[in-house]
Coordinates of C-alpha atoms and ligand atoms in Angstrom, one line a residue:
M1 CA 5.2 -3.0 24.1
T2 CA 6.1 0.5 23.0
D3 CA 5.2 0.2 19.4
W4 CA 1.6 -0.5 20.2
S5 CA -1.1 2.1 19.5
R6 CA -4.6 1.8 20.9
I7 CA -7.5 4.0 19.8
D8 CA -10.9 3.6 21.3
V9 CA -14.0 4.1 19.3
A10 CA -16.3 5.4 22.0
M11 CA -19.9 4.2 21.2
G12 CA -21.3 3.4 24.7
A13 CA -22.0 -0.3 25.0
R14 CA -20.7 -0.9 21.5
S15 CA -17.3 0.7 22.1
Y16 CA -14.3 -1.1 20.6
P17 CA -10.6 -0.8 20.3
V18 CA -8.5 -0.3 17.2
L19 CA -5.1 -1.9 18.0
I20 CA -2.1 -1.2 15.8
A21 CA 1.1 -3.1 16.1
P22 CA 3.8 -4.4 13.7
A23 CA 3.9 -8.3 13.6
F24 CA 0.4 -8.4 15.0
M25 CA -0.5 -11.3 12.6
S26 CA 1.3 -13.7 14.9
R27 CA -0.8 -12.6 17.9
L28 CA -4.3 -12.4 16.6
G29 CA -5.6 -15.4 18.6
S30 CA -4.1 -14.4 22.0
T31 CA -5.3 -10.8 21.5
L32 CA -8.9 -12.0 20.8
D33 CA -8.7 -14.2 23.8
G34 CA -7.7 -11.1 25.9
L35 CA -10.7 -9.2 24.5
G36 CA -13.0 -11.9 25.7
C37 CA -13.8 -13.1 22.2
G38 CA -15.5 -16.5 21.9
P39 CA -13.6 -19.6 20.7
R40 CA -15.7 -20.3 17.6
R41 CA -13.9 -18.3 14.9
F42 CA -14.4 -18.0 11.2
V43 CA -11.8 -16.2 9.1
V44 CA -13.2 -14.8 5.9
S45 CA -10.5 -13.9 3.3
N46 CA -9.6 -14.2 -0.4
P47 CA -7.1 -16.4 -2.2
T48 CA -4.7 -13.4 -2.9
V49 CA -4.5 -12.4 0.8
W50 CA -4.5 -16.0 2.0
R51 CA -1.5 -16.9 -0.2
F52 CA 0.6 -14.3 1.6
W53 CA -0.9 -14.3 5.1
G54 CA -3.0 -17.5 5.5
Q55 CA -0.3 -19.5 7.1
Q56 CA 0.4 -16.9 9.8
A57 CA -3.4 -16.5 10.3
T58 CA -3.9 -20.2 10.7
E59 CA -1.0 -20.5 13.2
S60 CA -2.2 -17.5 15.2
L61 CA -5.9 -18.5 15.2
P62 CA -5.7 -22.3 16.0
G63 CA -9.0 -24.1 15.4
A64 CA -10.5 -21.3 13.3
T65 CA -12.4 -22.2 10.1
S66 CA -11.3 -20.3 7.0
I67 CA -13.8 -19.2 4.4
L68 CA -12.3 -17.9 1.1
V69 CA -14.3 -15.8 -1.3
P70 CA -13.2 -14.7 -4.7
D71 CA -11.0 -11.6 -5.0
G72 CA -12.5 -8.4 -6.5
E73 CA -15.0 -5.6 -6.2
R74 CA -17.2 -7.4 -8.7
F75 CA -17.7 -10.2 -6.3
K76 CA -18.9 -7.9 -3.5
T77 CA -22.4 -9.2 -3.9
L78 CA -25.3 -10.9 -2.1
A79 CA -24.4 -14.0 -4.0
T80 CA -21.0 -14.1 -2.3
V81 CA -22.4 -13.3 1.1
S82 CA -24.8 -16.3 0.7
R83 CA -21.7 -18.5 0.1
I84 CA -20.4 -17.2 3.4
Y85 CA -23.7 -18.1 5.1
D86 CA -23.6 -21.6 3.5
E87 CA -20.0 -22.2 4.9
L88 CA -21.1 -20.9 8.3
I89 CA -24.1 -23.2 8.4
R90 CA -22.0 -26.1 7.2
A91 CA -19.6 -25.6 10.0
E92 CA -22.5 -25.2 12.5
A93 CA -21.8 -21.6 13.4
D94 CA -24.0 -20.3 16.2
R95 CA -24.8 -17.0 17.9
A96 CA -21.6 -17.2 19.9
S97 CA -19.5 -17.5 16.7
V98 CA -17.2 -14.7 15.6
V99 CA -16.6 -13.6 12.0
I100 CA -13.1 -12.3 11.3
A101 CA -12.4 -10.4 8.1
L102 CA -8.9 -10.8 6.9
G103 CA -8.5 -8.7 3.7
G104 CA -9.1 -5.3 2.1
G105 CA -12.3 -3.3 2.1
V106 CA -14.1 -5.7 -0.1
V107 CA -13.6 -8.6 2.2
G108 CA -14.3 -6.5 5.3
D109 CA -17.6 -5.1 3.8
M110 CA -18.8 -8.5 2.8
A111 CA -17.8 -10.4 5.9
G112 CA -19.2 -7.6 7.9
H113 CA -22.5 -7.8 6.1
A114 CA -22.6 -11.6 6.6
A115 CA -21.8 -11.0 10.3
A116 CA -24.5 -8.3 10.6
T117 CA -27.2 -10.5 9.2
F118 CA -26.3 -14.2 10.0
L119 CA -28.6 -15.3 12.9
R120 CA -29.6 -11.6 13.2
G121 CA -26.1 -10.6 13.9
V122 CA -22.9 -12.3 15.3
A123 CA -19.7 -10.7 16.5
F124 CA -17.3 -9.4 14.0
V125 CA -13.6 -8.6 14.0
Q126 CA -11.7 -6.6 11.3
V127 CA -8.1 -7.5 10.4
P128 CA -7.6 -5.1 7.4
T129 CA -4.8 -5.8 5.1
T130 CA -4.8 -2.9 2.6
L131 CA -3.8 0.7 3.6
L132 CA -7.2 1.9 2.6
A133 CA -9.0 -0.6 4.8
Q134 CA -6.6 0.1 7.7
V135 CA -7.2 3.8 7.7
D136 CA -10.8 3.9 6.6
A137 CA -13.0 0.9 5.7
A138 CA -12.3 -1.2 8.8
V139 CA -13.3 1.5 11.3
G140 CA -16.9 2.8 11.5
G141 CA -19.1 -0.2 11.1
K142 CA -20.4 0.4 7.6
V143 CA -20.8 -2.9 6.0
G144 CA -22.6 -4.0 2.8
V145 CA -22.5 -5.1 -0.8
N146 CA -23.1 -3.7 -4.3
Y147 CA -26.5 -4.5 -5.8
G148 CA -27.5 -4.0 -9.4
D149 CA -25.8 -0.8 -10.5
G150 CA -25.7 0.6 -7.0
K151 CA -22.4 0.6 -5.1
N152 CA -22.8 -0.3 -1.4
M153 CA -26.6 -0.2 -2.1
V154 CA -27.5 -2.9 0.5
G155 CA -25.9 -3.0 3.9
A156 CA -26.0 -2.1 7.5
F157 CA -24.2 -0.5 10.4
H158 CA -22.5 -3.3 12.4
Q159 CA -19.7 -2.2 14.6
P160 CA -16.8 -4.7 15.0
L161 CA -15.7 -6.1 18.4
A162 CA -12.2 -4.9 17.6
V163 CA -10.0 -3.8 14.7
L164 CA -6.5 -5.4 14.6
I165 CA -4.1 -3.6 12.4
D166 CA -0.7 -5.0 11.5
P167 CA 1.2 -2.5 9.2
S168 CA 3.7 -5.3 8.3
V169 CA 1.1 -6.9 6.1
L170 CA 1.3 -4.0 3.7
A171 CA 4.7 -5.3 2.5
T172 CA 2.9 -7.5 0.0
L173 CA 0.4 -5.0 -1.2
P174 CA 0.8 -3.9 -4.8
R175 CA 2.3 -0.4 -5.1
R176 CA -0.8 1.1 -6.8
E177 CA -3.1 -0.2 -4.0
F178 CA -0.7 1.2 -1.4
R179 CA -0.7 4.6 -3.1
S180 CA -4.6 4.5 -3.2
G181 CA -4.6 4.3 0.6
L182 CA -2.2 7.2 0.8
Y183 CA -4.7 9.5 -0.9
E184 CA -7.2 8.8 1.9
I185 CA -4.5 9.7 4.5
I186 CA -4.0 13.0 2.6
K187 CA -7.7 13.4 2.9
Y188 CA -7.6 13.2 6.7
G189 CA -4.6 15.5 6.8
M190 CA -6.2 18.1 4.5
A191 CA -9.7 18.1 5.9
C192 CA -8.9 17.5 9.7
D193 CA -5.3 17.6 10.8
G194 CA -2.5 19.9 9.5
D195 CA 0.2 18.1 11.4
L196 CA -0.7 14.8 9.8
F197 CA -0.6 16.5 6.4
A198 CA 2.9 17.8 7.1
R199 CA 4.1 14.4 8.3
I200 CA 2.9 12.6 5.2
R201 CA 5.2 14.9 3.2
T202 CA 8.2 14.5 5.5
D203 CA 7.9 10.8 5.8
L204 CA 6.9 10.0 2.2
G205 CA 10.1 8.1 1.5
S206 CA 9.8 5.9 4.6
L207 CA 6.2 5.4 3.9
F208 CA 6.9 4.2 0.3
R209 CA 9.5 1.8 1.8
R210 CA 6.6 0.5 4.0
E211 CA 8.7 1.1 7.2
T212 CA 6.4 0.2 10.1
G213 CA 8.0 3.0 12.2
A214 CA 6.6 5.5 9.8
L215 CA 3.4 3.7 8.9
T216 CA 2.2 3.0 12.5
P217 CA 1.7 6.6 13.7
I218 CA 0.2 7.7 10.4
I219 CA -2.3 4.9 10.4
A220 CA -3.0 5.6 14.1
D221 CA -3.7 9.3 13.5
S222 CA -6.0 8.4 10.6
C223 CA -7.9 6.0 12.7
R224 CA -8.0 8.5 15.6
I225 CA -9.7 11.0 13.3
K226 CA -12.1 8.5 11.9
A227 CA -12.8 7.1 15.3
A228 CA -13.6 10.5 16.8
I229 CA -15.9 11.4 14.0
V230 CA -17.7 8.0 13.9
A231 CA -18.2 8.2 17.7
S232 CA -19.9 11.6 17.4
D233 CA -21.9 10.8 14.2
E234 CA -22.3 7.1 13.5
R235 CA -24.8 7.6 10.7
E236 CA -23.2 10.5 8.9
A237 CA -25.8 13.1 9.7
G238 CA -23.3 15.8 10.5
P239 CA -19.6 15.8 11.2
R240 CA -18.9 12.5 9.5
R241 CA -19.7 14.2 6.2
V242 CA -16.3 16.1 6.3
L243 CA -14.7 12.7 5.6
N244 CA -16.4 12.9 2.2
F245 CA -13.8 15.4 1.2
G246 CA -12.9 14.5 -2.4
H247 CA -15.5 11.8 -2.5
T248 CA -18.5 13.3 -4.2
I249 CA -16.4 14.1 -7.3
G250 CA -14.3 11.0 -6.9
H251 CA -17.4 8.7 -6.9
A252 CA -18.7 10.5 -10.0
L253 CA -15.4 9.8 -11.8
E254 CA -15.4 6.2 -10.7
S255 CA -19.0 5.6 -11.9
L256 CA -18.4 7.6 -15.1
T257 CA -15.6 5.2 -16.0
R258 CA -17.6 2.2 -14.7
Y259 CA -15.0 1.5 -12.0
H260 CA -12.4 0.4 -14.5
R261 CA -10.0 3.3 -14.7
F262 CA -9.4 4.5 -11.1
L263 CA -8.7 2.9 -7.9
H264 CA -10.9 4.5 -5.3
G265 CA -8.1 6.5 -3.7
E266 CA -7.0 7.8 -7.1
A267 CA -10.4 9.1 -7.8
V268 CA -10.5 10.7 -4.4
G269 CA -7.1 12.3 -5.3
F270 CA -8.7 14.0 -8.3
G271 CA -11.8 14.9 -6.3
M272 CA -9.7 16.7 -3.6
L273 CA -7.9 18.7 -6.4
V274 CA -11.2 19.8 -7.9
A275 CA -12.8 20.6 -4.5
A276 CA -9.6 22.6 -3.6
D277 CA -9.8 24.5 -6.9
L278 CA -13.5 25.3 -6.3
A279 CA -12.6 26.5 -2.7
V280 CA -9.9 28.8 -4.1
R281 CA -12.3 30.3 -6.7
R282 CA -14.7 31.0 -3.9
G283 CA -12.0 32.6 -1.7
F284 CA -12.4 30.0 1.0
L285 CA -8.9 28.5 0.5
P286 CA -5.6 30.3 0.1
S287 CA -4.1 29.4 -3.3
D288 CA -0.8 28.4 -1.6
D289 CA -2.7 25.7 0.4
A290 CA -4.3 24.4 -2.8
K291 CA -0.8 24.3 -4.3
A292 CA 0.6 22.4 -1.3
L293 CA -2.2 19.8 -1.7
A294 CA -1.5 19.5 -5.5
S295 CA 2.2 19.1 -4.9
L296 CA 1.8 16.4 -2.3
I297 CA -0.7 14.5 -4.5
G298 CA 1.8 15.0 -7.4
E299 CA 4.6 13.4 -5.3
L300 CA 2.6 10.2 -4.9
G301 CA 3.0 9.6 -8.7
P302 CA 0.9 10.0 -11.8
L303 CA -2.9 9.6 -11.6
P304 CA -4.9 7.9 -14.4
P305 CA -5.6 10.2 -17.4
I306 CA -8.7 12.3 -17.4
G307 CA -8.3 14.3 -20.6
D308 CA -11.0 12.3 -22.4
L309 CA -13.7 12.7 -19.7
S310 CA -16.5 15.2 -19.9
A311 CA -17.0 17.7 -17.1
H312 CA -20.8 17.8 -18.0
E313 CA -21.1 14.1 -17.8
T314 CA -19.2 14.0 -14.5
V315 CA -21.7 16.5 -13.1
E316 CA -24.5 14.3 -14.4
H317 CA -23.0 11.4 -12.2
V318 CA -22.7 13.8 -9.3
R319 CA -26.4 14.5 -9.6
R320 CA -27.2 10.8 -9.4
D321 CA -25.1 10.4 -6.2
K322 CA -27.0 9.5 -3.2
K323 CA -25.2 12.2 -1.2
I324 CA -27.2 14.9 -2.9
L325 CA -29.8 15.9 -0.3
D326 CA -33.0 17.8 -1.3
G327 CA -31.7 18.2 -4.8
R328 CA -28.9 20.5 -3.6
L329 CA -25.2 19.7 -4.1
H330 CA -23.4 19.4 -0.8
L331 CA -19.7 19.5 -1.2
V332 CA -16.9 19.4 1.4
L333 CA -14.5 22.3 0.7
P334 CA -11.2 22.8 2.4
T335 CA -10.7 26.2 4.1
G336 CA -7.0 25.6 4.9
I337 CA -4.6 22.8 5.5
G338 CA -6.3 20.7 8.3
H339 CA -9.7 22.4 7.9
A340 CA -12.8 21.8 5.8
R341 CA -16.5 22.6 5.9
V342 CA -19.6 21.4 4.1
V343 CA -21.3 23.8 1.8
S344 CA -24.7 23.2 0.4
D345 CA -25.1 25.7 -2.4
V346 CA -22.5 24.7 -5.0
S347 CA -23.9 25.3 -8.5
E348 CA -23.3 22.9 -11.4
A349 CA -21.7 25.7 -13.4
E350 CA -19.1 26.2 -10.6
L351 CA -18.4 22.5 -10.5
V352 CA -17.9 22.4 -14.3
E353 CA -15.4 25.3 -14.2
S354 CA -13.3 23.4 -11.6
L355 CA -13.5 20.1 -13.5
L356 CA -12.3 22.0 -16.6
D357 CA -9.4 23.5 -14.5
A358 CA -8.4 19.9 -13.5
G359 CA -8.1 18.9 -17.2
L360 CA -11.4 17.4 -18.1
V361 CA -13.0 18.4 -21.4
A362 CA -16.4 20.1 -21.7
Ligands
NAD1 N1 -17.0 0.3 5.0 C1 -16.5 1.4 4.8 O1 -16.6 2.4 5.5 C2 -15.7 1.6 3.5 C3 -14.9 2.7 3.4 C4 -14.0 2.8 2.3 C5 -14.1 1.8 1.3 N2 -14.9 0.7 1.4 C6 -14.9 -0.4 0.4 O2 -13.7 -0.9 0.4 C7 -13.5 -1.5 -0.9 C8 -12.1 -1.2 -1.4 O3 -11.2 -1.7 -0.5 P1 -9.6 -1.9 -0.8 O4 -9.1 -0.7 -1.5 O5 -9.0 -2.4 0.4 O6 -9.7 -2.9 -2.0 P2 -9.7 -4.5 -2.0 O7 -10.3 -5.1 -0.8 O8 -10.2 -4.9 -3.4 O9 -8.1 -4.9 -2.0 C9 -7.3 -4.5 -3.1 C10 -6.5 -5.6 -3.7 O10 -5.4 -5.9 -2.7 C11 -5.4 -7.3 -2.4 N3 -4.8 -7.4 -1.1 C12 -5.3 -7.0 0.1 N4 -4.4 -7.1 1.1 C13 -3.3 -7.5 0.5 C14 -2.0 -7.7 1.0 N5 -1.7 -7.4 2.3 N6 -1.0 -8.1 0.2 C15 -1.3 -8.3 -1.2 N7 -2.5 -8.1 -1.7 C16 -3.5 -7.7 -0.9 C17 -6.8 -7.7 -2.5 O11 -7.0 -9.1 -2.6 C18 -7.3 -7.0 -3.8 O12 -6.8 -7.6 -4.9 C19 -14.6 -1.0 -1.8 O13 -15.5 -2.0 -2.0 C20 -15.2 0.2 -1.0 O14 -16.6 0.3 -1.2 C21 -15.7 0.6 2.5
ZN2 ZN1 -12.8 6.7 0.4

């Protein structure tokens, strides 16, 4: 079929394909058969996703056992993972069983954690249903759960057998969740691929209408970027860090507001604006490029308010972030549209200035 895209995540013996095709939901089973995936299949999902897509999943995966977990980041815990273990044991899952995650990043991270640890690891397939999971969370093998106050504190690297992406499932995604994924695509464009950045702008109307003809290539490009970086740097020692563009500040804003105010992508949207401002101040980034980024982010719609948030408290949260190495603040700064680099000498005063520019209070 011509509307298929295939991207290979090259990781030696653990290499796997990311397959993207509209109406893929009706062909999950036959695709897995073709990939040599065993017949004992367990679909982990949540009631929200299942209400829209459960019937298609059941029809396309005959004989699979479904395991539903509660919807929401607050349920991304070891307690929920242990419910998945219980269901796997009840259904007599064995080493040859395959865990299939059907849902957003929360379901993917949790089902992946269960797959990584059950019987010391069983095969795992990602069927991401949010834009964010399709372009980011489902590719790269990071799985895990929150623990105590720590986000993604407990987890593993467990690469999937395949990632099966159907852009048509995005039709039922709430608009705000859809936009949240678009910020991550802007991240790829700004940090790694100027053509992608330009295309998001040109195709924004079709993307917002969720036209699969516009979505498929943009998801494919994002996955291609993530796949290449993951293949060269699975554990984020070097190049993978560029994908943290917007994230150090984004994470700080999320944790400062206790994960209530921002969706992840929205916080990343702010984080990119602040990093771009800092890059302009340093003379790394032409101000026209920063303006192009701000205008594209603006076109997606309003971001949550930040006027009551303190720049100094945000820096406090940046300091606690596990991405600070040797006490120094590492930040990804854009150097042009499609280019970014990691700098390791950003001072807190500099960061405060840029947070104030973005509209935070002292
Ligand atoms: N593993 C990684 O590399 C990685 C990367 C980025 C983010 N993450 C994790 O991903 C999580 C966020 O993922 P998310 O943004 O997908 O959020 P999510 O999984 O919470 O999904 C958002 C909401 O959309 C609903 N939903 C999902 N698909 C739908 C569909 N097709 N139609 C209607 N509703 C649908 C969900 O039930 C949920 O209510 C966070 O926990 C984050 O830590 C992981
Ligand atoms: Zn992200």
